[in-house]
PDB file of C-alpha atoms in Angstrom:
ATOM      1  CA  GLN F   7      15.302  16.083  14.988  1.00 76.00           C
ATOM      2  CA  LYS F   8      12.280  17.750  13.431  1.00 86.00           C
ATOM      3  CA  GLU F   9      10.464  19.567  16.131  1.00 92.00           C
ATOM      4  CA  VAL F  10       7.339  21.722  16.095  1.00 95.00           C
ATOM      5  CA  GLU F  11       6.783  24.180  18.913  1.00 96.00           C
ATOM      6  CA  GLN F  12       3.882  25.863  20.501  1.00 96.00           C
ATOM      7  CA  ASN F  13       3.060  27.857  23.545  1.00 91.00           C
ATOM      8  CA  SER F  14       0.918  25.597  25.574  1.00 89.00           C
ATOM      9  CA  GLY F  15      -1.280  28.471  27.162  1.00 89.00           C
ATOM     10  CA  PRO F  16      -3.808  28.845  28.107  1.00 94.00           C
ATOM     11  CA  LEU F  17      -4.689  31.713  26.074  1.00 97.00           C
ATOM     12  CA  SER F  18      -7.542  33.524  27.007  1.00 98.00           C
ATOM     13  CA  VAL F  19      -9.509  35.959  24.721  1.00 98.00           C
ATOM     14  CA  PRO F  20     -12.828  37.687  25.139  1.00 98.00           C
ATOM     15  CA  GLU F  21     -15.611  36.517  23.177  1.00 98.00           C
ATOM     16  CA  GLY F  22     -15.473  38.526  19.683  1.00 98.00           C
ATOM     17  CA  ALA F  23     -11.898  39.254  19.993  1.00 98.00           C
ATOM     18  CA  ILE F  24      -9.096  37.918  17.638  1.00 98.00           C
ATOM     19  CA  ALA F  25      -7.199  34.808  18.851  1.00 98.00           C
ATOM     20  CA  SER F  26      -3.813  34.301  17.553  1.00 98.00           C
ATOM     21  CA  LEU F  27      -2.014  31.141  17.944  1.00 98.00           C
ATOM     22  CA  ASN F  28       1.702  30.557  16.872  1.00 97.00           C
ATOM     23  CA  CYS F  29       3.794  27.756  15.990  1.00 96.00           C
ATOM     24  CA  THR F  30       7.528  27.504  15.024  1.00 96.00           C
ATOM     25  CA  TYR F  31       9.308  24.466  13.300  1.00 94.00           C
ATOM     26  CA  SER F  32      12.946  23.418  13.102  1.00 90.00           C
ATOM     27  CA  ASP F  33      13.523  22.294   9.518  1.00 81.00           C
ATOM     28  CA  ARG F  34      13.728  24.594   6.598  1.00 79.00           C
ATOM     29  CA  GLY F  35      12.770  21.685   4.261  1.00 82.00           C
ATOM     30  CA  SER F  36       9.383  21.531   5.715  1.00 75.00           C
ATOM     31  CA  GLN F  37       6.590  21.705   2.872  1.00 81.00           C
ATOM     32  CA  SER F  38       3.032  21.662   4.446  1.00 92.00           C
ATOM     33  CA  PHE F  39       1.578  23.013   7.432  1.00 95.00           C
ATOM     34  CA  PHE F  40      -1.677  22.196   9.198  1.00 96.00           C
ATOM     35  CA  TRP F  41      -3.869  23.144  11.824  1.00 98.00           C
ATOM     36  CA  TYR F  42      -5.976  20.662  14.094  1.00 98.00           C
ATOM     37  CA  ARG F  43      -8.607  21.561  16.688  1.00 98.00           C
ATOM     38  CA  GLN F  44      -8.970  19.368  19.434  1.00 98.00           C
ATOM     39  CA  TYR F  45     -11.779  19.695  21.894  1.00 98.00           C
ATOM     40  CA  SER F  46     -11.288  17.996  25.421  1.00 96.00           C
ATOM     41  CA  GLY F  47     -11.724  14.282  25.273  1.00 96.00           C
ATOM     42  CA  LYS F  48     -12.081  14.272  21.604  1.00 97.00           C
ATOM     43  CA  SER F  49      -9.735  13.398  18.650  1.00 98.00           C
ATOM     44  CA  PRO F  50      -7.921  16.125  16.377  1.00 98.00           C
ATOM     45  CA  GLU F  51     -10.045  17.284  13.418  1.00 97.00           C
ATOM     46  CA  LEU F  52      -8.448  19.425  10.753  1.00 96.00           C
ATOM     47  CA  ILE F  53      -9.175  22.958  10.379  1.00 96.00           C
ATOM     48  CA  MET F  54      -6.733  24.587   7.736  1.00 96.00           C
ATOM     49  CA  PHE F  55      -3.587  23.844   5.787  1.00 95.00           C
ATOM     50  CA  ILE F  56      -1.216  26.049   3.996  1.00 96.00           C
ATOM     51  CA  TYR F  57       1.718  25.357   1.705  1.00 93.00           C
ATOM     52  CA  SER F  58       2.691  28.634   0.531  1.00 93.00           C
ATOM     53  CA  ASN F  59       4.126  31.860   1.984  1.00 94.00           C
ATOM     54  CA  GLY F  60       1.561  34.307   2.893  1.00 96.00           C
ATOM     55  CA  ASP F  61      -1.981  34.012   4.174  1.00 97.00           C
ATOM     56  CA  LYS F  62      -4.890  31.754   3.435  1.00 97.00           C
ATOM     57  CA  GLU F  63      -8.536  32.599   4.621  1.00 97.00           C
ATOM     58  CA  ASP F  64     -11.353  30.147   5.317  1.00 97.00           C
ATOM     59  CA  GLY F  65     -14.258  31.892   7.085  1.00 97.00           C
ATOM     60  CA  ARG F  66     -13.303  33.317  10.637  1.00 98.00           C
ATOM     61  CA  PHE F  67      -9.805  31.283  10.223  1.00 98.00           C
ATOM     62  CA  THR F  68      -6.616  32.733   8.731  1.00 98.00           C
ATOM     63  CA  ALA F  69      -3.529  30.731   8.387  1.00 98.00           C
ATOM     64  CA  GLN F  70      -0.303  32.593   8.118  1.00 98.00           C
ATOM     65  CA  LEU F  71       3.165  31.261   6.932  1.00 96.00           C
ATOM     66  CA  ASN F  72       6.414  32.811   6.719  1.00 94.00           C
ATOM     67  CA  LYS F  73       9.145  30.175   5.729  1.00 92.00           C
ATOM     68  CA  ALA F  74      12.018  32.398   6.283  1.00 91.00           C
ATOM     69  CA  SER F  75      11.321  32.765   9.697  1.00 91.00           C
ATOM     70  CA  GLN F  76      10.083  29.190  10.139  1.00 92.00           C
ATOM     71  CA  TYR F  77       6.780  30.573  11.734  1.00 93.00           C
ATOM     72  CA  VAL F  78       3.106  29.600  10.920  1.00 96.00           C
ATOM     73  CA  SER F  79       0.107  31.153  12.796  1.00 98.00           C
ATOM     74  CA  LEU F  80      -3.776  30.813  13.070  1.00 98.00           C
ATOM     75  CA  LEU F  81      -5.939  33.774  13.556  1.00 98.00           C
ATOM     76  CA  ILE F  82      -9.391  33.182  14.657  1.00 98.00           C
ATOM     77  CA  ARG F  83     -11.590  36.211  14.163  1.00 98.00           C
ATOM     78  CA  ASP F  84     -14.745  37.004  16.227  1.00 98.00           C
ATOM     79  CA  SER F  85     -13.939  34.278  18.554  1.00 98.00           C
ATOM     80  CA  GLN F  86     -16.688  32.236  20.333  1.00 98.00           C
ATOM     81  CA  PRO F  87     -16.954  30.228  23.354  1.00 97.00           C
ATOM     82  CA  SER F  88     -17.307  27.187  21.008  1.00 97.00           C
ATOM     83  CA  ASP F  89     -13.927  28.030  19.863  1.00 98.00           C
ATOM     84  CA  SER F  90     -12.384  26.856  23.305  1.00 98.00           C
ATOM     85  CA  ALA F  91     -10.113  23.977  22.534  1.00 98.00           C
ATOM     86  CA  THR F  92      -6.630  22.796  22.067  1.00 98.00           C
ATOM     87  CA  TYR F  93      -5.371  23.941  18.588  1.00 98.00           C
ATOM     88  CA  LEU F  94      -2.482  21.787  17.341  1.00 98.00           C
ATOM     89  CA  CYS F  95       0.233  22.761  14.789  1.00 98.00           C
ATOM     90  CA  ALA F  96       1.645  20.008  12.536  1.00 96.00           C
ATOM     91  CA  VAL F  97       4.007  19.924   9.812  1.00 94.00           C
ATOM     92  CA  ASN F  98       5.296  17.471   7.310  1.00 91.00           C
ATOM     93  CA  TRP F  99       8.413  17.259   5.415  1.00 84.00           C
ATOM     94  CA  GLY F 100       7.785  15.609   1.728  1.00 81.00           C
ATOM     95  CA  ASN F 101       5.814  12.515   2.333  1.00 82.00           C
ATOM     96  CA  THR F 102       6.819  11.830   6.053  1.00 89.00           C
ATOM     97  CA  PRO F 103       4.054  11.539   8.591  1.00 94.00           C
ATOM     98  CA  LEU F 104       2.869  14.799  10.393  1.00 95.00           C
ATOM     99  CA  VAL F 105       4.904  15.900  13.375  1.00 95.00           C
ATOM    100  CA  PHE F 106       2.694  17.705  15.730  1.00 97.00           C
ATOM    101  CA  GLY F 107       3.310  20.313  18.439  1.00 97.00           C
ATOM    102  CA  LYS F 108       2.159  19.928  22.081  1.00 97.00           C
ATOM    103  CA  GLY F 109      -0.828  22.305  21.164  1.00 98.00           C
ATOM    104  CA  THR F 110      -2.055  25.677  22.534  1.00 98.00           C
ATOM    105  CA  ARG F 111      -5.048  25.659  24.857  1.00 98.00           C
ATOM    106  CA  LEU F 112      -7.569  28.444  23.972  1.00 98.00           C
ATOM    107  CA  SER F 113     -10.230  29.660  26.323  1.00 98.00           C
ATOM    108  CA  VAL F 114     -12.689  32.068  24.780  1.00 98.00           C
ATOM    109  CA  ILE F 115     -14.424  34.091  27.904  1.00 97.00           C
ATOM    110  CA  ALA F 116     -17.976  34.990  27.136  1.00 94.00           C
TER     111      ALA F 116
ATOM    112  CA  GLU T  29     -18.776   8.479   4.295  1.00 66.00           C
ATOM    113  CA  ALA T  30     -18.140   6.470   7.561  1.00 80.00           C
ATOM    114  CA  GLY T  31     -15.132   7.792   9.417  1.00 94.00           C
ATOM    115  CA  VAL T  32     -12.133   5.998  11.096  1.00 97.00           C
ATOM    116  CA  ALA T  33     -13.486   3.148  13.510  1.00 97.00           C
ATOM    117  CA  GLN T  34     -11.495   2.367  16.592  1.00 98.00           C
ATOM    118  CA  SER T  35     -12.291   0.049  19.352  1.00 98.00           C
ATOM    119  CA  PRO T  36     -12.457  -0.164  22.211  1.00 98.00           C
ATOM    120  CA  ARG T  37     -12.763   3.251  23.479  1.00 98.00           C
ATOM    121  CA  TYR T  38     -11.613   2.739  26.883  1.00 98.00           C
ATOM    122  CA  LYS T  39      -9.114  -0.065  28.359  1.00 98.00           C
ATOM    123  CA  ILE T  40      -7.699  -0.657  31.902  1.00 98.00           C
ATOM    124  CA  ILE T  41      -5.233  -3.096  32.354  1.00 98.00           C
ATOM    125  CA  GLU T  42      -2.516  -4.082  35.044  1.00 98.00           C
ATOM    126  CA  LYS T  43       1.214  -3.446  34.075  1.00 98.00           C
ATOM    127  CA  ARG T  44       2.930  -6.243  32.451  1.00 98.00           C
ATOM    128  CA  GLN T  45      -0.511  -7.390  31.017  1.00 98.00           C
ATOM    129  CA  SER T  46      -1.276  -7.194  27.084  1.00 98.00           C
ATOM    130  CA  VAL T  47      -3.870  -5.174  25.158  1.00 98.00           C
ATOM    131  CA  ALA T  48      -4.658  -4.835  21.746  1.00 98.00           C
ATOM    132  CA  PHE T  49      -6.348  -1.871  19.819  1.00 98.00           C
ATOM    133  CA  TRP T  50      -8.224  -2.227  16.595  1.00 98.00           C
ATOM    134  CA  CYS T  51      -8.521   0.327  13.614  1.00 98.00           C
ATOM    135  CA  ASN T  52     -10.943   0.138  10.455  1.00 97.00           C
ATOM    136  CA  PRO T  53      -9.798   3.440   8.151  1.00 96.00           C
ATOM    137  CA  ILE T  54     -11.934   5.303   5.684  1.00 95.00           C
ATOM    138  CA  SER T  55     -12.793   3.012   2.700  1.00 93.00           C
ATOM    139  CA  GLY T  56     -10.172   3.732  -0.004  1.00 90.00           C
ATOM    140  CA  HIS T  57      -7.569   5.328   2.193  1.00 93.00           C
ATOM    141  CA  ALA T  58      -4.412   3.411   1.799  1.00 91.00           C
ATOM    142  CA  THR T  59      -2.531   5.184   4.433  1.00 94.00           C
ATOM    143  CA  LEU T  60      -2.944   4.412   7.999  1.00 96.00           C
ATOM    144  CA  TYR T  61      -1.141   5.971  11.122  1.00 97.00           C
ATOM    145  CA  TRP T  62      -1.076   5.105  14.617  1.00 98.00           C
ATOM    146  CA  TYR T  63      -0.257   7.913  17.187  1.00 98.00           C
ATOM    147  CA  GLN T  64       0.286   8.032  20.583  1.00 98.00           C
ATOM    148  CA  GLN T  65      -1.194  11.177  22.697  1.00 98.00           C
ATOM    149  CA  ILE T  66       0.017  11.453  26.418  1.00 98.00           C
ATOM    150  CA  LEU T  67      -1.991  13.800  28.401  1.00 96.00           C
ATOM    151  CA  GLY T  68      -1.175  17.566  27.757  1.00 94.00           C
ATOM    152  CA  GLN T  69       0.999  16.370  24.709  1.00 96.00           C
ATOM    153  CA  GLY T  70       0.413  16.291  20.898  1.00 97.00           C
ATOM    154  CA  PRO T  71       0.107  13.119  18.918  1.00 98.00           C
ATOM    155  CA  LYS T  72       3.364  11.285  18.508  1.00 98.00           C
ATOM    156  CA  LEU T  73       3.689   8.952  15.681  1.00 98.00           C
ATOM    157  CA  LEU T  74       4.183   5.157  16.187  1.00 98.00           C
ATOM    158  CA  ILE T  75       3.763   3.738  12.969  1.00 98.00           C
ATOM    159  CA  GLN T  76       2.653   4.412   9.170  1.00 96.00           C
ATOM    160  CA  PHE T  77       1.241   1.916   6.846  1.00 95.00           C
ATOM    161  CA  GLN T  78       0.930   2.158   2.989  1.00 93.00           C
ATOM    162  CA  ASN T  79      -1.628  -0.564   1.996  1.00 89.00           C
ATOM    163  CA  ASN T  80      -0.360  -3.487   4.037  1.00 85.00           C
ATOM    164  CA  GLY T  81       3.308  -2.493   4.071  1.00 93.00           C
ATOM    165  CA  VAL T  82       4.922  -0.561   6.964  1.00 95.00           C
ATOM    166  CA  VAL T  83       6.741   2.794   5.864  1.00 94.00           C
ATOM    167  CA  ASP T  84       7.749   4.306   9.058  1.00 95.00           C
ATOM    168  CA  ASP T  85       8.076   2.387  12.428  1.00 97.00           C
ATOM    169  CA  SER T  86      11.159   4.244  13.403  1.00 95.00           C
ATOM    170  CA  GLN T  87       9.368   5.372  16.656  1.00 96.00           C
ATOM    171  CA  LEU T  88       7.802   2.269  17.574  1.00 97.00           C
ATOM    172  CA  PRO T  89       9.034   0.695  20.807  1.00 96.00           C
ATOM    173  CA  LYS T  90       9.603  -2.728  19.019  1.00 96.00           C
ATOM    174  CA  ASP T  91      10.527  -4.483  22.209  1.00 97.00           C
ATOM    175  CA  ARG T  92       6.774  -4.081  23.538  1.00 98.00           C
ATOM    176  CA  PHE T  93       4.609  -2.825  20.750  1.00 98.00           C
ATOM    177  CA  SER T  94       3.706  -4.653  17.484  1.00 98.00           C
ATOM    178  CA  ALA T  95       1.130  -3.630  14.691  1.00 98.00           C
ATOM    179  CA  GLU T  96      -0.012  -5.127  11.546  1.00 96.00           C
ATOM    180  CA  ARG T  97      -2.312  -4.320   8.728  1.00 95.00           C
ATOM    181  CA  LEU T  98      -3.252  -7.487   7.119  1.00 83.00           C
ATOM    182  CA  LYS T  99      -5.196  -7.249   3.561  1.00 86.00           C
ATOM    183  CA  GLY T 100      -4.383  -3.449   3.658  1.00 85.00           C
ATOM    184  CA  VAL T 101      -7.654  -2.326   5.434  1.00 92.00           C
ATOM    185  CA  ASP T 102      -7.983  -2.973   9.247  1.00 96.00           C
ATOM    186  CA  SER T 103      -4.995  -2.686  11.536  1.00 97.00           C
ATOM    187  CA  THR T 104      -4.374  -3.738  15.093  1.00 98.00           C
ATOM    188  CA  LEU T 105      -1.845  -2.533  17.387  1.00 98.00           C
ATOM    189  CA  LYS T 106      -0.490  -4.477  20.258  1.00 98.00           C
ATOM    190  CA  ILE T 107       1.302  -3.767  23.445  1.00 98.00           C
ATOM    191  CA  GLN T 108       2.905  -6.760  25.484  1.00 98.00           C
ATOM    192  CA  PRO T 109       3.908  -6.120  28.169  1.00 97.00           C
ATOM    193  CA  ALA T 110       2.395  -2.877  29.144  1.00 98.00           C
ATOM    194  CA  LYS T 111       4.236  -0.315  31.166  1.00 98.00           C
ATOM    195  CA  LEU T 112       2.793   2.377  33.355  1.00 98.00           C
ATOM    196  CA  GLU T 113       4.025   4.945  30.751  1.00 98.00           C
ATOM    197  CA  ASP T 114       2.035   3.625  27.972  1.00 98.00           C
ATOM    198  CA  SER T 115      -1.051   5.220  29.513  1.00 98.00           C
ATOM    199  CA  ALA T 116      -2.255   7.359  26.855  1.00 98.00           C
ATOM    200  CA  VAL T 117      -4.867   7.768  23.948  1.00 98.00           C
ATOM    201  CA  TYR T 118      -3.915   5.616  20.934  1.00 98.00           C
ATOM    202  CA  LEU T 119      -5.115   7.468  17.892  1.00 98.00           C
ATOM    203  CA  CYS T 120      -5.698   5.915  14.603  1.00 98.00           C
ATOM    204  CA  ALA T 121      -5.719   8.148  11.278  1.00 98.00           C
ATOM    205  CA  SER T 122      -6.105   7.688   7.598  1.00 96.00           C
ATOM    206  CA  THR T 123      -5.476   9.679   4.590  1.00 93.00           C
ATOM    207  CA  PHE T 124      -6.239   8.992   0.976  1.00 87.00           C
ATOM    208  CA  LYS T 125      -2.580  10.152  -0.129  1.00 82.00           C
ATOM    209  CA  THR T 126       0.621   9.419   1.309  1.00 79.00           C
ATOM    210  CA  GLY T 127       2.096  13.058   1.945  1.00 78.00           C
ATOM    211  CA  PHE T 128      -1.059  14.747   2.404  1.00 83.00           C
ATOM    212  CA  GLY T 129      -1.284  15.789   6.002  1.00 83.00           C
ATOM    213  CA  GLY T 130      -4.888  16.207   6.186  1.00 90.00           C
ATOM    214  CA  TYR T 131      -5.747  12.957   8.394  1.00 95.00           C
ATOM    215  CA  THR T 132      -8.968  11.900   9.597  1.00 96.00           C
ATOM    216  CA  PHE T 133      -8.569  10.417  12.981  1.00 98.00           C
ATOM    217  CA  GLY T 134     -10.810   7.917  14.878  1.00 98.00           C
ATOM    218  CA  SER T 135     -12.235   8.408  18.412  1.00 98.00           C
ATOM    219  CA  GLY T 136      -9.112   7.026  19.958  1.00 98.00           C
ATOM    220  CA  THR T 137      -8.665   4.443  22.554  1.00 98.00           C
ATOM    221  CA  ARG T 138      -7.909   5.613  26.083  1.00 98.00           C
ATOM    222  CA  LEU T 139      -5.608   3.280  27.712  1.00 98.00           C
ATOM    223  CA  THR T 140      -4.943   3.256  31.481  1.00 98.00           C
ATOM    224  CA  VAL T 141      -2.395   0.973  32.885  1.00 98.00           C
ATOM    225  CA  VAL T 142      -2.320   0.423  36.552  1.00 98.00           C
TER     226      VAL T 142
END
């Protein structure tokens, strides 16, 4: 059974700090990795996706993938109170639908 | 472009009653998903459609849940009869290409079963 694991948090960081969110997955055959942000009472929205080992940067966000360790992370630089949300890690294997983790709740303290 | 439309936004029903949710995906998106999100958990797939055909319904509780996507556009998800544990947010999502995990989600329907 394919599983995606995340620490549920909450993860609290001060404003301006780097927030580091981590995710592990169960199957080495996975190919694509996605990070979604979900504000309380809202639906998930896509932040980033990564396919290859290494880092991918987009503005204040950096996704990191290590397939050998079955580990993907999201770094948020210069964290803002508006970044406070639940961050969902999602993985798909080939053309299968996304499997989501439970999400990590991030709280950025002003 | 218009987003994924869902209705109703909220629904409260008694257990053993039936309920239906509606979804209209982004125009041109052939792949449509229904996910269930219980409070404090990540979304869990119920069913995937490609055009008007079912691709994956392995996690759909078929004794009480049903879904259809006639004409390959709108979709409805039905629960009959509802149980207390069906209380959740039901999310519809679509994507332009099967296998691409960059989904656009609708605003969801929050179902409370009492």
